Coordinates of C-alpha atoms in Angstrom, one line a residue:
M15 CA -24.3 148.2 85.0
T16 CA -22.0 147.5 82.1
A17 CA -22.2 144.1 80.9
R18 CA -19.1 142.2 81.3
P19 CA -17.8 138.8 79.5
I20 CA -17.4 135.5 81.4
G21 CA -13.6 135.9 81.8
E22 CA -10.9 138.6 81.5
P23 CA -10.0 138.0 85.4
D24 CA -7.2 140.9 85.3
A25 CA -10.1 143.5 83.8
A26 CA -10.2 146.7 86.3
C27 CA -13.4 147.0 88.1
P28 CA -15.6 149.2 87.3
P29 CA -15.1 152.9 89.7
R30 CA -19.0 152.5 90.0
F31 CA -20.3 149.6 91.1
N32 CA -22.6 147.2 93.2
M33 CA -21.9 143.8 94.1
A34 CA -26.0 143.1 94.0
A35 CA -26.3 144.7 90.8
Y36 CA -23.6 142.9 89.3
C37 CA -24.9 139.4 90.3
I38 CA -28.3 139.8 90.0
A39 CA -29.4 142.8 88.1
S40 CA -27.7 142.3 85.1
S41 CA -28.5 138.1 85.1
A42 CA -32.2 139.3 85.7
T43 CA -32.0 141.9 82.8
A44 CA -29.7 139.1 80.2
R45 CA -31.4 135.9 81.5
A46 CA -35.2 137.0 83.0
D47 CA -36.6 133.5 82.5
A48 CA -33.3 131.6 83.5
T49 CA -33.7 129.2 86.6
A50 CA -31.2 131.2 89.2
L51 CA -31.7 128.9 92.4
C52 CA -33.0 125.7 93.5
V53 CA -33.5 124.8 96.9
F54 CA -33.8 121.3 97.6
A55 CA -35.5 119.5 100.8
G56 CA -35.6 116.1 101.9
G57 CA -33.9 113.2 100.1
G58 CA -34.4 110.4 97.5
P59 CA -37.7 110.2 95.9
D60 CA -39.0 112.4 98.4
F61 CA -37.2 115.8 97.4
A62 CA -39.2 118.8 97.5
V63 CA -38.2 121.5 94.7
R64 CA -38.8 125.3 95.2
S65 CA -37.0 127.6 92.2
W66 CA -36.6 130.9 91.3
T67 CA -36.1 132.6 88.0
Y68 CA -33.5 135.6 87.8
R69 CA -36.8 138.0 87.4
E70 CA -38.3 136.2 90.5
L71 CA -35.0 136.8 92.4
S72 CA -34.9 140.2 91.2
D73 CA -38.3 140.8 92.6
A74 CA -37.7 139.3 95.8
V75 CA -34.3 140.9 96.8
G76 CA -36.1 144.1 95.5
G77 CA -39.0 143.4 98.0
I78 CA -36.4 143.1 101.0
A79 CA -34.8 146.1 100.2
A80 CA -37.8 148.0 99.7
G81 CA -38.6 146.7 103.3
L82 CA -35.5 148.0 104.7
A83 CA -35.4 151.3 103.1
R84 CA -38.9 151.8 104.8
L85 CA -36.7 151.4 107.9
D86 CA -34.6 154.4 109.8
L87 CA -31.7 152.9 108.0
H88 CA -28.7 155.2 106.7
R89 CA -26.1 154.3 103.9
G90 CA -23.4 152.4 105.4
D91 CA -25.3 151.1 108.3
R92 CA -24.8 147.6 109.4
I93 CA -27.3 144.5 109.4
I94 CA -26.7 141.2 110.7
V95 CA -28.3 138.6 109.4
A96 CA -28.8 135.3 111.4
L97 CA -32.0 134.0 109.8
P98 CA -32.2 130.3 109.8
N99 CA -30.7 127.8 106.6
S100 CA -33.3 129.4 104.0
P101 CA -33.8 131.3 100.8
E102 CA -34.6 134.5 102.8
Y103 CA -31.1 134.3 104.4
A104 CA -29.2 134.9 100.8
F105 CA -31.8 137.2 99.5
T106 CA -31.5 139.2 102.5
V107 CA -27.6 139.6 102.5
F108 CA -28.2 141.1 98.7
A109 CA -31.0 143.5 99.5
A110 CA -28.7 145.0 102.3
I111 CA -26.0 145.1 99.9
A112 CA -28.3 146.9 97.0
A113 CA -29.2 149.1 99.4
G114 CA -26.0 150.4 100.5
L115 CA -25.8 149.0 103.8
I116 CA -23.0 146.5 105.2
A117 CA -24.2 142.9 105.3
V118 CA -23.0 141.0 108.6
P119 CA -23.9 137.1 107.7
V120 CA -23.2 135.1 110.9
S121 CA -24.8 131.8 112.0
P122 CA -27.8 131.0 112.9
A123 CA -26.3 128.9 115.7
L124 CA -25.1 131.4 117.3
T125 CA -25.8 132.2 121.1
P126 CA -27.7 135.0 121.9
R127 CA -24.5 135.9 123.6
E128 CA -22.2 135.5 120.6
V129 CA -24.9 137.8 118.6
A130 CA -25.0 140.6 120.9
A131 CA -21.2 140.9 121.0
I132 CA -21.0 140.8 117.1
A133 CA -23.5 143.4 117.1
A134 CA -21.4 145.3 119.5
D135 CA -18.6 145.1 118.1
C136 CA -20.0 146.1 114.6
G137 CA -22.6 148.8 115.8
A138 CA -25.4 147.1 114.1
A139 CA -28.3 149.3 113.8
A140 CA -30.4 146.0 112.4
I141 CA -30.9 142.3 112.9
A142 CA -32.7 140.0 110.9
L143 CA -33.7 137.0 113.1
D144 CA -35.7 133.9 113.1
D145 CA -39.4 134.1 114.2
G146 CA -39.6 134.3 118.0
A147 CA -35.9 134.9 118.2
T148 CA -36.4 138.5 119.3
G149 CA -37.0 140.1 122.9
T150 CA -35.5 139.2 125.5
S151 CA -33.5 136.2 124.2
I152 CA -30.7 138.8 123.0
E153 CA -30.0 142.0 125.1
L154 CA -29.4 144.5 122.9
P155 CA -29.9 148.3 122.5
P156 CA -33.4 149.6 122.2
H157 CA -32.2 151.5 119.0
I158 CA -31.7 148.5 117.2
H159 CA -34.2 147.2 114.6
M160 CA -35.1 143.4 115.1
I161 CA -36.7 142.1 111.8
D162 CA -38.3 139.0 112.0
R163 CA -38.4 135.8 109.3
T164 CA -41.9 136.5 108.4
T165 CA -41.8 140.2 107.6
I166 CA -38.5 139.5 105.3
S167 CA -40.7 136.6 103.8
A168 CA -43.5 138.7 102.9
D169 CA -41.6 141.3 101.6
A170 CA -40.0 139.1 99.2
A171 CA -43.6 137.8 98.1
A172 CA -44.7 141.1 97.5
G173 CA -41.5 141.9 95.2
A174 CA -40.5 145.1 94.0
R175 CA -37.9 146.2 91.3
L176 CA -34.7 146.0 92.2
R177 CA -32.9 149.3 92.5
A178 CA -29.6 149.0 93.8
C179 CA -27.8 151.8 95.1
D180 CA -25.4 153.8 93.4
T181 CA -22.3 152.7 95.1
A182 CA -18.6 153.1 94.4
A183 CA -16.2 149.9 94.1
D184 CA -14.2 150.8 97.1
D185 CA -17.5 151.2 99.4
P186 CA -18.3 148.8 102.2
A187 CA -20.3 145.7 101.4
Y188 CA -20.5 143.2 104.1
I189 CA -18.6 142.1 107.0
V190 CA -17.5 138.2 107.5
Y191 CA -16.4 137.5 111.1
T192 CA -13.8 134.9 111.3
S193 CA -13.9 131.8 113.9
G194 CA -11.0 133.2 115.8
T195 CA -10.2 131.6 118.9
T196 CA -10.4 134.9 121.2
S197 CA -13.0 136.3 122.9
R198 CA -13.5 139.4 120.9
P199 CA -14.9 138.6 117.6
K200 CA -13.0 139.8 114.5
G201 CA -14.7 141.5 111.3
V202 CA -12.8 141.3 107.8
L203 CA -14.4 144.3 105.8
H204 CA -15.2 143.5 102.2
A205 CA -16.0 146.1 99.3
H206 CA -18.2 145.8 96.5
R207 CA -15.4 145.5 94.4
A208 CA -15.0 141.8 96.3
A209 CA -17.5 140.0 93.9
W210 CA -15.5 141.6 90.9
G211 CA -12.2 140.0 92.2
R212 CA -13.9 136.7 92.2
R213 CA -13.5 136.5 88.6
P214 CA -10.4 134.5 88.2
M215 CA -12.0 131.8 89.6
Y216 CA -14.8 131.4 87.1
H217 CA -11.7 129.5 84.9
G218 CA -9.2 129.5 87.2
W219 CA -11.2 127.0 89.4
Y220 CA -14.6 126.4 88.3
G221 CA -14.7 126.3 84.2
I222 CA -18.1 127.6 84.9
T223 CA -20.4 128.7 82.0
P224 CA -24.3 130.5 82.1
A225 CA -25.9 126.3 81.3
D226 CA -24.1 124.8 84.4
R227 CA -26.0 124.1 87.4
M228 CA -24.0 124.7 90.8
L229 CA -24.5 122.7 94.1
H230 CA -22.9 123.8 96.9
A231 CA -22.8 121.3 100.2
G232 CA -23.0 124.1 102.8
A233 CA -25.5 126.2 104.3
F234 CA -26.8 129.6 103.2
N235 CA -25.0 131.6 106.0
W236 CA -21.5 130.0 105.4
T237 CA -19.3 132.7 103.5
F238 CA -18.4 129.6 101.0
T239 CA -21.6 129.0 99.9
L240 CA -22.3 133.0 99.7
G241 CA -19.4 133.4 97.3
T242 CA -19.0 130.1 95.3
G243 CA -22.6 128.7 95.7
L244 CA -24.3 132.3 94.9
T245 CA -22.4 135.3 94.4
D246 CA -20.7 133.6 91.3
P247 CA -23.3 131.5 89.5
W248 CA -25.3 134.1 89.6
A249 CA -22.9 136.5 88.4
V250 CA -22.5 134.3 85.1
G251 CA -26.2 133.9 84.9
A252 CA -25.9 130.0 85.9
C253 CA -28.3 128.0 88.4
A254 CA -27.5 127.9 92.1
I255 CA -28.5 125.0 93.9
V256 CA -28.7 124.4 98.3
H257 CA -30.1 121.6 100.1
V258 CA -31.7 122.6 103.3
G259 CA -32.0 120.1 105.9
D260 CA -30.2 117.0 107.1
K261 CA -27.1 116.6 105.1
T262 CA -26.0 112.6 105.4
P263 CA -23.2 111.8 103.1
A264 CA -25.6 108.9 101.3
L265 CA -27.8 112.0 100.2
W266 CA -25.4 114.1 98.0
P267 CA -25.2 111.4 94.9
L268 CA -28.8 111.4 94.9
L269 CA -28.8 115.3 95.1
I270 CA -26.2 115.5 92.6
R271 CA -28.2 112.9 90.0
A272 CA -31.6 114.9 91.0
S273 CA -30.7 118.1 90.5
R274 CA -28.6 117.6 87.2
A275 CA -25.7 119.5 88.9
T276 CA -22.9 120.4 86.6
L277 CA -20.5 121.8 89.3
F278 CA -20.7 120.6 92.8
A279 CA -18.6 122.2 95.9
A280 CA -17.7 121.1 99.4
V281 CA -15.1 120.9 101.9
P282 CA -12.4 117.6 101.3
G283 CA -14.5 115.7 104.0
V284 CA -17.7 115.6 102.6
Y285 CA -15.6 114.1 99.5
R286 CA -14.3 111.6 101.8
Q287 CA -17.4 110.6 103.3
I288 CA -19.4 110.0 100.1
L289 CA -16.6 107.7 98.8
K290 CA -17.0 106.1 102.2
S291 CA -20.6 105.9 102.7
S292 CA -21.0 104.2 99.2
A293 CA -21.1 100.4 99.2
S294 CA -20.7 100.3 95.0
E295 CA -17.5 100.5 93.7
R296 CA -18.5 102.9 91.1
I297 CA -20.6 106.5 92.4
D298 CA -23.3 107.5 89.4
L299 CA -23.3 111.1 90.0
G300 CA -25.3 112.1 86.6
A301 CA -24.4 115.1 84.5
L302 CA -21.8 116.2 86.7
R303 CA -18.6 117.4 85.5
H304 CA -16.5 117.8 88.6
G305 CA -16.3 118.6 91.8
L306 CA -14.6 121.8 93.5
M307 CA -13.2 121.8 97.2
A308 CA -11.8 124.4 99.9
G309 CA -12.0 124.7 103.2
E310 CA -9.1 122.5 104.6
K311 CA -6.1 120.3 103.0
P312 CA -7.6 117.0 101.5
Q313 CA -5.9 114.0 102.9
P314 CA -3.3 111.9 100.2
G315 CA -5.0 109.7 97.5
L316 CA -8.7 111.4 98.1
V317 CA -8.6 112.8 94.4
A318 CA -7.5 109.9 92.7
E319 CA -10.3 108.1 94.4
W320 CA -12.7 110.2 93.6
Q321 CA -11.9 110.2 90.0
Q322 CA -11.6 106.7 89.6
R323 CA -14.8 105.9 91.4
T324 CA -16.8 108.7 89.9
G325 CA -15.1 109.4 86.7
T326 CA -15.2 113.2 87.1
G327 CA -12.3 115.5 88.2
L328 CA -11.8 117.3 91.5
Y329 CA -10.2 120.7 91.9
E330 CA -8.8 122.1 94.8
A331 CA -8.5 126.0 96.0
L332 CA -6.7 127.3 99.0
G333 CA -8.1 130.7 100.1
M334 CA -8.6 132.7 103.1
S335 CA -11.9 135.1 104.4
E336 CA -9.6 138.2 103.8
L337 CA -9.4 137.3 99.6
S338 CA -11.7 133.9 99.0
T339 CA -9.8 131.7 97.0
F340 CA -7.0 132.8 95.0
I341 CA -4.8 129.1 94.1
S342 CA -6.5 126.4 92.4
A343 CA -6.1 123.5 90.7
S344 CA -8.7 123.4 87.5
P345 CA -9.7 121.9 84.2
T346 CA -7.3 123.8 82.2
I347 CA -4.4 123.0 84.6
G348 CA -5.5 119.5 86.0
W349 CA -4.3 118.7 89.2
R350 CA -1.2 117.5 91.3
E351 CA -0.9 115.5 94.0
G352 CA -0.1 117.3 96.9
R353 CA -0.2 120.7 95.3
A354 CA -3.3 123.2 96.0
G355 CA -3.0 124.6 92.9
K356 CA -1.1 127.5 90.7
A357 CA -2.3 131.5 91.1
Q358 CA -5.2 132.0 89.8
P359 CA -5.2 133.9 86.4
G360 CA -4.8 137.5 86.8
R361 CA -3.3 137.2 90.4
R362 CA -0.1 138.3 91.9
V363 CA 1.5 135.6 94.5
A364 CA 4.6 135.0 96.0
I365 CA 6.0 133.1 98.8
L366 CA 7.5 135.2 101.5
P367 CA 10.4 134.7 104.4
A368 CA 8.4 134.5 107.2
A369 CA 10.9 135.9 109.4
G370 CA 9.8 139.2 107.6
G371 CA 10.7 141.1 104.3
T372 CA 9.5 141.8 100.8
T373 CA 11.4 139.6 98.7
P374 CA 10.0 136.6 97.3
L375 CA 11.7 133.3 98.1
P376 CA 13.1 131.0 95.3
P377 CA 11.5 127.8 94.3
G378 CA 11.4 125.2 96.7
Q379 CA 11.8 127.4 100.2
E380 CA 8.9 127.3 102.3
G381 CA 7.6 130.6 103.8
L382 CA 4.5 132.6 103.9
I383 CA 1.9 132.3 101.1
A384 CA 1.7 136.6 99.8
V385 CA -0.5 138.1 97.4
D386 CA -0.6 141.5 95.8
R387 CA -2.5 144.0 98.0
R388 CA -3.6 145.5 94.9
D389 CA -5.9 142.5 93.8
A390 CA -9.7 143.4 93.5
G391 CA -11.1 140.4 96.2
L392 CA -8.7 141.7 98.5
M393 CA -10.3 142.9 102.0
L394 CA -10.7 146.7 102.7
G395 CA -9.3 146.1 106.3
Y396 CA -10.5 144.6 109.7
W397 CA -13.4 146.1 111.1
Q398 CA -12.2 148.6 113.7
R399 CA -8.9 147.2 114.0
A400 CA -6.2 149.0 111.7
D401 CA -4.0 148.2 114.4
E402 CA -4.0 144.6 113.3
E403 CA -3.3 145.2 109.4
T404 CA 0.4 146.2 109.9
A405 CA 0.8 142.7 110.8
V406 CA -0.5 141.4 107.4
F407 CA 0.8 144.0 104.8
R408 CA 4.6 144.0 103.7
G409 CA 5.5 146.7 100.9
D410 CA 3.2 145.7 98.0
W411 CA 2.0 142.2 99.8
F412 CA -0.8 141.1 101.8
V413 CA 0.6 137.9 104.1
G414 CA -2.4 136.0 105.1
G415 CA -0.7 133.4 107.5
D416 CA -0.8 130.3 105.5
L417 CA 2.8 128.3 105.0
G418 CA 3.7 127.1 101.4
V419 CA 6.5 126.3 98.9
M420 CA 6.0 127.1 95.4
D421 CA 7.9 124.9 92.6
G422 CA 9.4 125.7 89.7
D423 CA 6.2 125.4 87.6
G424 CA 4.4 127.5 89.9
W425 CA 2.6 125.0 92.1
I426 CA 2.1 125.8 95.3
E427 CA 2.1 123.2 98.4
H428 CA 0.1 124.2 101.0
R429 CA 1.4 123.9 104.8
G430 CA -1.1 124.8 106.8
R431 CA -1.6 128.0 108.9
A432 CA 1.3 129.3 110.7
D433 CA -1.1 129.8 114.0
D434 CA -1.7 125.6 113.5
I435 CA 2.2 125.2 113.9
M436 CA 2.6 122.6 116.9
K437 CA 5.8 123.0 118.9
P438 CA 6.5 119.8 120.6
L439 CA 9.4 119.7 122.7
G440 CA 10.3 122.9 121.6
Y441 CA 10.3 121.9 117.5
R442 CA 8.0 123.2 114.8
V443 CA 5.7 120.8 113.1
A444 CA 2.8 121.0 110.8
P445 CA -0.2 118.8 111.8
Q446 CA -0.6 118.2 108.1
E447 CA 2.3 116.5 107.7
I448 CA 1.7 114.1 109.9
E449 CA -2.0 113.6 109.2
A450 CA -1.3 112.7 105.7
V451 CA 1.3 109.8 107.0
L452 CA -1.2 108.4 109.0
A453 CA -4.0 108.4 106.6
S454 CA -1.6 106.3 104.7
H455 CA -2.0 103.3 106.9
A456 CA -4.2 100.6 105.3
A457 CA -6.4 100.7 108.5
V458 CA -7.0 104.5 108.8
A459 CA -9.9 106.6 107.1
E460 CA -9.1 109.8 108.2
A461 CA -6.6 111.6 110.9
A462 CA -6.1 114.8 112.7
C463 CA -3.4 115.9 115.0
T464 CA -3.2 119.0 117.8
E465 CA -0.7 119.2 120.9
V466 CA -1.8 118.7 124.4
E467 CA 0.2 120.0 127.7
V468 CA 1.0 116.7 129.5
K469 CA 2.5 118.9 132.6
A470 CA 3.9 122.5 133.1
G471 CA 5.9 123.6 130.0
V472 CA 5.4 120.0 128.2
R473 CA 3.5 119.3 125.3
L474 CA 2.9 116.3 123.0
I475 CA 1.4 115.3 119.5
L476 CA -2.0 113.6 119.8
A477 CA -3.0 111.6 117.0
A478 CA -7.3 111.0 116.6
L479 CA -7.8 108.5 114.2
V480 CA -10.9 107.4 112.5
L481 CA -10.8 103.5 110.9
R482 CA -11.7 102.3 108.1
E483 CA -14.8 100.5 108.4
G484 CA -14.1 96.7 109.0
A485 CA -10.4 97.4 109.8
T486 CA -8.4 95.8 112.8
P487 CA -7.4 98.8 115.3
P488 CA -3.5 99.2 114.7
G489 CA -1.5 99.0 118.2
E490 CA 0.3 102.2 119.2
V491 CA 3.5 100.4 118.4
E492 CA 2.4 99.8 114.9
L493 CA 1.3 103.0 114.4
R494 CA 4.5 104.9 115.6
E495 CA 6.5 102.4 113.8
H496 CA 4.3 103.3 110.6
A497 CA 4.9 107.1 110.9
A498 CA 8.7 106.8 112.2
A499 CA 9.9 105.1 109.1
R500 CA 8.3 108.3 107.2
L501 CA 9.0 111.0 109.6
A502 CA 11.4 112.7 111.6
A503 CA 11.6 111.3 115.3
Y504 CA 10.3 114.6 116.4
K505 CA 7.0 114.8 114.2
V506 CA 6.2 111.1 115.6
P507 CA 2.7 111.4 117.4
H508 CA 3.3 110.5 121.4
L509 CA -0.4 109.7 121.8
Y510 CA -3.0 108.0 119.9
R511 CA -6.9 107.9 120.1
V512 CA -9.5 106.6 118.1
L513 CA -12.7 108.2 117.4
D514 CA -15.8 107.5 115.7
A515 CA -15.3 110.2 113.5
L516 CA -13.4 113.9 113.8
P517 CA -15.2 116.8 115.4
R518 CA -16.2 118.7 112.6
T519 CA -17.9 122.4 112.0
A520 CA -21.3 122.6 111.0
N521 CA -19.8 122.9 107.1
G522 CA -17.4 119.9 107.8
K523 CA -13.9 121.4 108.8
V524 CA -12.0 119.5 111.3
M525 CA -12.0 121.0 114.6
R526 CA -8.0 120.2 115.7
K527 CA -8.4 121.9 119.0
A528 CA -11.5 120.1 119.9
L529 CA -9.9 116.5 119.9
T530 CA -8.3 117.0 122.9
A531 CA -12.2 116.8 124.2
S532 CA -13.6 114.2 122.3
D533 CA -14.5 110.8 123.4
G534 CA -12.4 108.0 122.4
V535 CA -10.2 105.0 122.9
A536 CA -6.7 105.6 123.8
L537 CA -4.1 103.3 122.1

């Protein structure tokens, strides 16, 4: 593998390219004794730590890859990784990619039925599961190899030289299944070059160097963690840090200090929870240089409050399963309130008309955010769903379904997903705009909106609120007046509910569609 400098985001990916070799083998050669991974468990003074150097990481991944080679698997076979939140999870994903297989990382929280559905959709040849999760709990064809965690741990401990398969940059490397609402799972197929296509983030978002220590708030199975938390730090020779076990808001400042993290990545909700849980006005984050956030739109004022209380920067990025992040703020360009950022260096981004067409809109007009279809980080396609690709490719552009507006300086405001748009009483309304207004109320800590059907053909906006600690619950009339002073009449929520907490995924993203089923107090 040819050594490559940090930066040069628009350099062409080498035609022969293996993602695991790029991320692990290169750093194992150049920085063999440097720390590649630290795994923390527990909390406070009781933190338990285990670490791997790049040499040890390479040997562990090589050992698992050798174990996979002993099975009756063939190049391009799909292997589902559904292990518990553990280092073995990440090692197995990269071992499969090194071996020329296609890794399919999924959440270990999936039910047996969900795992079976993904296995059927991708035609899996093997599944890596926790001990005791094999057998009758998952009904699968007999030809599928079931690999337990004990076997994987033993292979990692035995170690072996990492011999990455000679793959082309466009050969498939992994599949990400999106969390859609349809009964049929949808796989996004990525090539080995996807790791190279992440290079614009190095300086366009992170500001990362080999001296950095990247702490990610997510679990190993989350693609945000696998990418930002592992792939990119390893590609530049930095240290990746992950916490396993329960993750309370009060834990993060302790862990940031104890781990000597210089970069911290999480969804915006984690940063809000850290600020909310701290009784101290000033939060000591040790060596942290700045935070990184993606996965959902942050509420107004979050960045300013974080900077004021921690003395560190906080930079947003916008991405999608088909590409990862491609628009961001950064230490180089700073940030602007209400803007997700600019196109990362080396990327070509435009706003296209929602109704169709390939001519970019002028500054100030809302449309669909599009990225050049030749971007090295862009997916190969949807697994066995070529018919759906016609809806996302327009000429030279890929259109992912996010609405936005670009200003004259290139800063982009994210206005939510086109499929998140609510249509109460026939009007098109973005939930993020309403949520920002409600969160500006002095008593409101967080807000989320969805629409509910109150009778056949009639849909109204429901606002779910989490109040600030000690705040007096505002009445419905007060909230309506607050919203009406800042929003058009058709955007003002009709129904209000106070919750103890917003429903979120395991990685902290708000689940708007679950608001209607959440318990709470109606106003």
